[in-house]
Structures are given as C-alpha cells and as structure tokens.
XYZ file of C-alpha atoms in Angstrom:
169
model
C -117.357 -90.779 -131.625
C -116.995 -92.263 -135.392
C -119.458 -89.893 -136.551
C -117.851 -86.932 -135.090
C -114.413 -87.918 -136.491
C -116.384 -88.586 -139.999
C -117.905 -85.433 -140.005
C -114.877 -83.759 -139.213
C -112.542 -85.428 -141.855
C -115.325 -84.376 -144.273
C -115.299 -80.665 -143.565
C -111.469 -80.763 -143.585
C -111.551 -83.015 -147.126
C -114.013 -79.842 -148.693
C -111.703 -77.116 -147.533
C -108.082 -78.988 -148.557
C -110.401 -79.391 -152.350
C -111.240 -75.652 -152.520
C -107.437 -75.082 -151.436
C -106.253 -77.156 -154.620
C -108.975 -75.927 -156.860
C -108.315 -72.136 -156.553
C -105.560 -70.582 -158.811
C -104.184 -67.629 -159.401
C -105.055 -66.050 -162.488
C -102.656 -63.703 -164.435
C -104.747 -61.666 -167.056
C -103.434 -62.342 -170.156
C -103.082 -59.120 -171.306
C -99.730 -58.414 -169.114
C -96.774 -58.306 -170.542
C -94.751 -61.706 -169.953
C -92.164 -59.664 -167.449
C -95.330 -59.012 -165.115
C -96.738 -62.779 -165.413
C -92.820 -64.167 -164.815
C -91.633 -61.380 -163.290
C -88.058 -63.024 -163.040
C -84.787 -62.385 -164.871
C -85.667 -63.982 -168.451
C -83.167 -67.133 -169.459
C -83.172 -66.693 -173.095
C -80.205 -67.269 -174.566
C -77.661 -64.657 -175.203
C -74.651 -64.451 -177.497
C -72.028 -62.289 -175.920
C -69.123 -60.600 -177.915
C -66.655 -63.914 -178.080
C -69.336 -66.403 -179.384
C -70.297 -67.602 -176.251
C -73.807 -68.521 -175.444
C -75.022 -67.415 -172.035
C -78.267 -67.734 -170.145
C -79.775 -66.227 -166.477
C -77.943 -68.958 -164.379
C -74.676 -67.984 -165.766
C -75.015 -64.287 -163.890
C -73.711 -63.465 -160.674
C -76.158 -64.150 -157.576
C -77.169 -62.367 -154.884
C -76.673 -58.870 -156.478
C -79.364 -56.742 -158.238
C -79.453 -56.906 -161.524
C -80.681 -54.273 -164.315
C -81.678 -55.888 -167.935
C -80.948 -52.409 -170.488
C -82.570 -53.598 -173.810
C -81.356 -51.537 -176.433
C -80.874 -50.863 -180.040
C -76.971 -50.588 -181.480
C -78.437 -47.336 -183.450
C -80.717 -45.900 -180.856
C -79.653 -42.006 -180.033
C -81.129 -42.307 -176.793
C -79.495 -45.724 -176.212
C -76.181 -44.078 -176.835
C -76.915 -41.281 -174.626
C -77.718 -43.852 -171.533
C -74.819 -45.932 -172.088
C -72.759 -43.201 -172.258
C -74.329 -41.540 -169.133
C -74.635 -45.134 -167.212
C -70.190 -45.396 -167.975
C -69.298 -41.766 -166.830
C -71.300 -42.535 -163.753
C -70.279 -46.623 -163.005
C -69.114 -46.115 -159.801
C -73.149 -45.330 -158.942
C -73.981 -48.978 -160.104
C -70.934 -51.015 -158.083
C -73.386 -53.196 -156.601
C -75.338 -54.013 -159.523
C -74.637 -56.107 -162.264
C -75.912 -54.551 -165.905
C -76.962 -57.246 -168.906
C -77.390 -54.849 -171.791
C -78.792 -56.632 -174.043
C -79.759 -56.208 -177.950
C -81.974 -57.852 -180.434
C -79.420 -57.168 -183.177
C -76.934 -59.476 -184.613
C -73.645 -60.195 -182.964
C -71.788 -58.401 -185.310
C -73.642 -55.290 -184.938
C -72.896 -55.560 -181.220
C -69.873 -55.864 -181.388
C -69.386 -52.603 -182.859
C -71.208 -50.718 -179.846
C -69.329 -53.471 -177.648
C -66.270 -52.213 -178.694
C -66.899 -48.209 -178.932
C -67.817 -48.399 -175.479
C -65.416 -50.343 -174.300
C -67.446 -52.487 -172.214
C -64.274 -55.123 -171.510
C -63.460 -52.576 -169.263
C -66.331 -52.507 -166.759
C -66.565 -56.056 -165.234
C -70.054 -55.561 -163.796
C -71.586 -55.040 -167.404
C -72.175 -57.975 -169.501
C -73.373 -57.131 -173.100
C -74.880 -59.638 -175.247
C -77.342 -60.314 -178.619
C -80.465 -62.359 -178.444
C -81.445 -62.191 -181.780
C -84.849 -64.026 -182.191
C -86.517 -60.896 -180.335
C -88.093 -62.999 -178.125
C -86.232 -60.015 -175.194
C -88.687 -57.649 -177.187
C -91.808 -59.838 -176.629
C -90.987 -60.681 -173.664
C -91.063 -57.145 -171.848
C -93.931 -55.902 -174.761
C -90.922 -53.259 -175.842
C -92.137 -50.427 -178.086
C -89.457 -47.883 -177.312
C -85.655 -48.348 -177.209
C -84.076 -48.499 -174.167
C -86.042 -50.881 -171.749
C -84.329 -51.180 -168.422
C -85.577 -53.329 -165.955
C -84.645 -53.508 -162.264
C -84.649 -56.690 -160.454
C -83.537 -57.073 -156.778
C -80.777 -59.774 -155.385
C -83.045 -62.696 -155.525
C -83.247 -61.694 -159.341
C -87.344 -60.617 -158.537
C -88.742 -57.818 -160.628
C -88.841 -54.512 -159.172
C -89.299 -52.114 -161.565
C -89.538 -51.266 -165.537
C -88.512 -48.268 -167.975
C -89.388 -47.999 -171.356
C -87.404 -44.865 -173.356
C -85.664 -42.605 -172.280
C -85.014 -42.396 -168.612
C -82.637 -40.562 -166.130
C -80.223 -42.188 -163.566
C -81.487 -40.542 -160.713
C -84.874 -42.465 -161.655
C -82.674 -46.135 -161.873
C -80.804 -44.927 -158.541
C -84.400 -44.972 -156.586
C -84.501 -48.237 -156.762
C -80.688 -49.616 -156.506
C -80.287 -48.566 -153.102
C-alpha cells in the first residue's frame, strides 16, 4: 500500500514540475501592445497640468486609445469626423493621446473643443514611450479595447468609422 501511494505521489510530483516549468513565450518581435495587450499606464499630461494614468479612466466601458500628431492632416480629418459623429461612440470612452508637448496640445485641445465632449479625454505623453509602445509608424493609431480594458483591435493611418464601429458594438 506505501508503495502504491509512493509511486503515485511521484507521478503527480513530475506532472505539477512540467506544469511550473512550461511558459508561455511571447516572440519578441511583437509590438509591446500584442505582448501586454492592456490599456498602457504611462503617464499622461492632460490640458490643466494634471498628470493622469490608466486607473484614473472610467471602468467597465470600452475604451479607444487615438494616438495622434497635433499637425497630422489625417489626424485632423478623424477628429473632426470622430466629433460630427459622437453620438456613434456614447458608450465608449476616447483617450486621444499625443507625443507632443502640452502646449502644442493644447492648441488642437482647444480648436476642437474637446471640453465639450465628456467621453473624450485628450492628453500629452511626451517621452514617446505611446509610440514604442504600439511600434507606431503612421499617425493616427487607434486602438480598441473592450470593457475589461483587453485589446481588441489596432489601426495604424488613416482609417474610416465604419471600420472603428465593427468593433464598438
């Protein structure tokens, strides 16, 4: 009877050291986004001064990240297109964010009138770590991440709203 129970606790002991041995591997060549594929928590200088990071966001409601550049045409052109149509994103909260100086964003901040659209919250992050961090070539990057702030899915230029709307609903 020992020996059976020995034998036993030694096949369970090599199968619970293969379970803690085995990891997941992420190739390195991903972009950070898809290895922590999570709402980043730099932090992020909005218009006032304030510094900001992921837990200061609303939970529980998607969430799109719009990277963009305060003299991108195409940047312009979404932002412009995203306002006209904000009843389309009442459910989901926008963090545009910029790798330009506050000052510079404050410009666009206040051309756009962005105090006037609670779900958008605009905000600098200028180290550029947001531009390593989603391996960002083209200006805008918008990423899509669902309520329990999960990636979903990632743009890079210029993209339409009926592409962003596929996945919001």
């Amino acid at each position: 009877m020992r020996r059976y129970l020995f034998l036993l606790c030694c096949c369970c002991l090599t199968f619970l050291l293969q379970a803690q041995t085995r990891t997941v591997s992420v190739p390195k060549d991903q972009p950070a986004y898809l290895q922590y594929p999570i709402v980043p928590s730099f932090p992020l200088t909005l218009p006032d001064g304030h510094i900001i990071t992921k837990n200061d966001l609303r939970k529980n409601v998607r969430t799109i990240v719009f990277v963009f550049s305060v003299d991108c045409d195409h940047c312009k052109h979404l932002t412009e297109e995203v306002l006209k149509n904000i009843d389309k994103f009442k459910k989901t909260q926008i963090l545009m964010i910029t790798p330009f100086q506050p000052e510079q964003m404050k410009v666009y901040y206040n051309n756009y009138n962005i105090q006037n659209y609670p779900n958008i919250i605009m905000a600098s992050e200028p180290t550029r770590q947001i531009m390593y961090f989603y391996n960002l070539h083209y200006f805008p990057g918008l990423f899509i991440y669902d309520k329990k702030q999960q990636f979903v899915k990632g743009f890079e230029g210029t993209v339409k709203l009926e592409q962003l709307q596929e996945y919001l609903n």
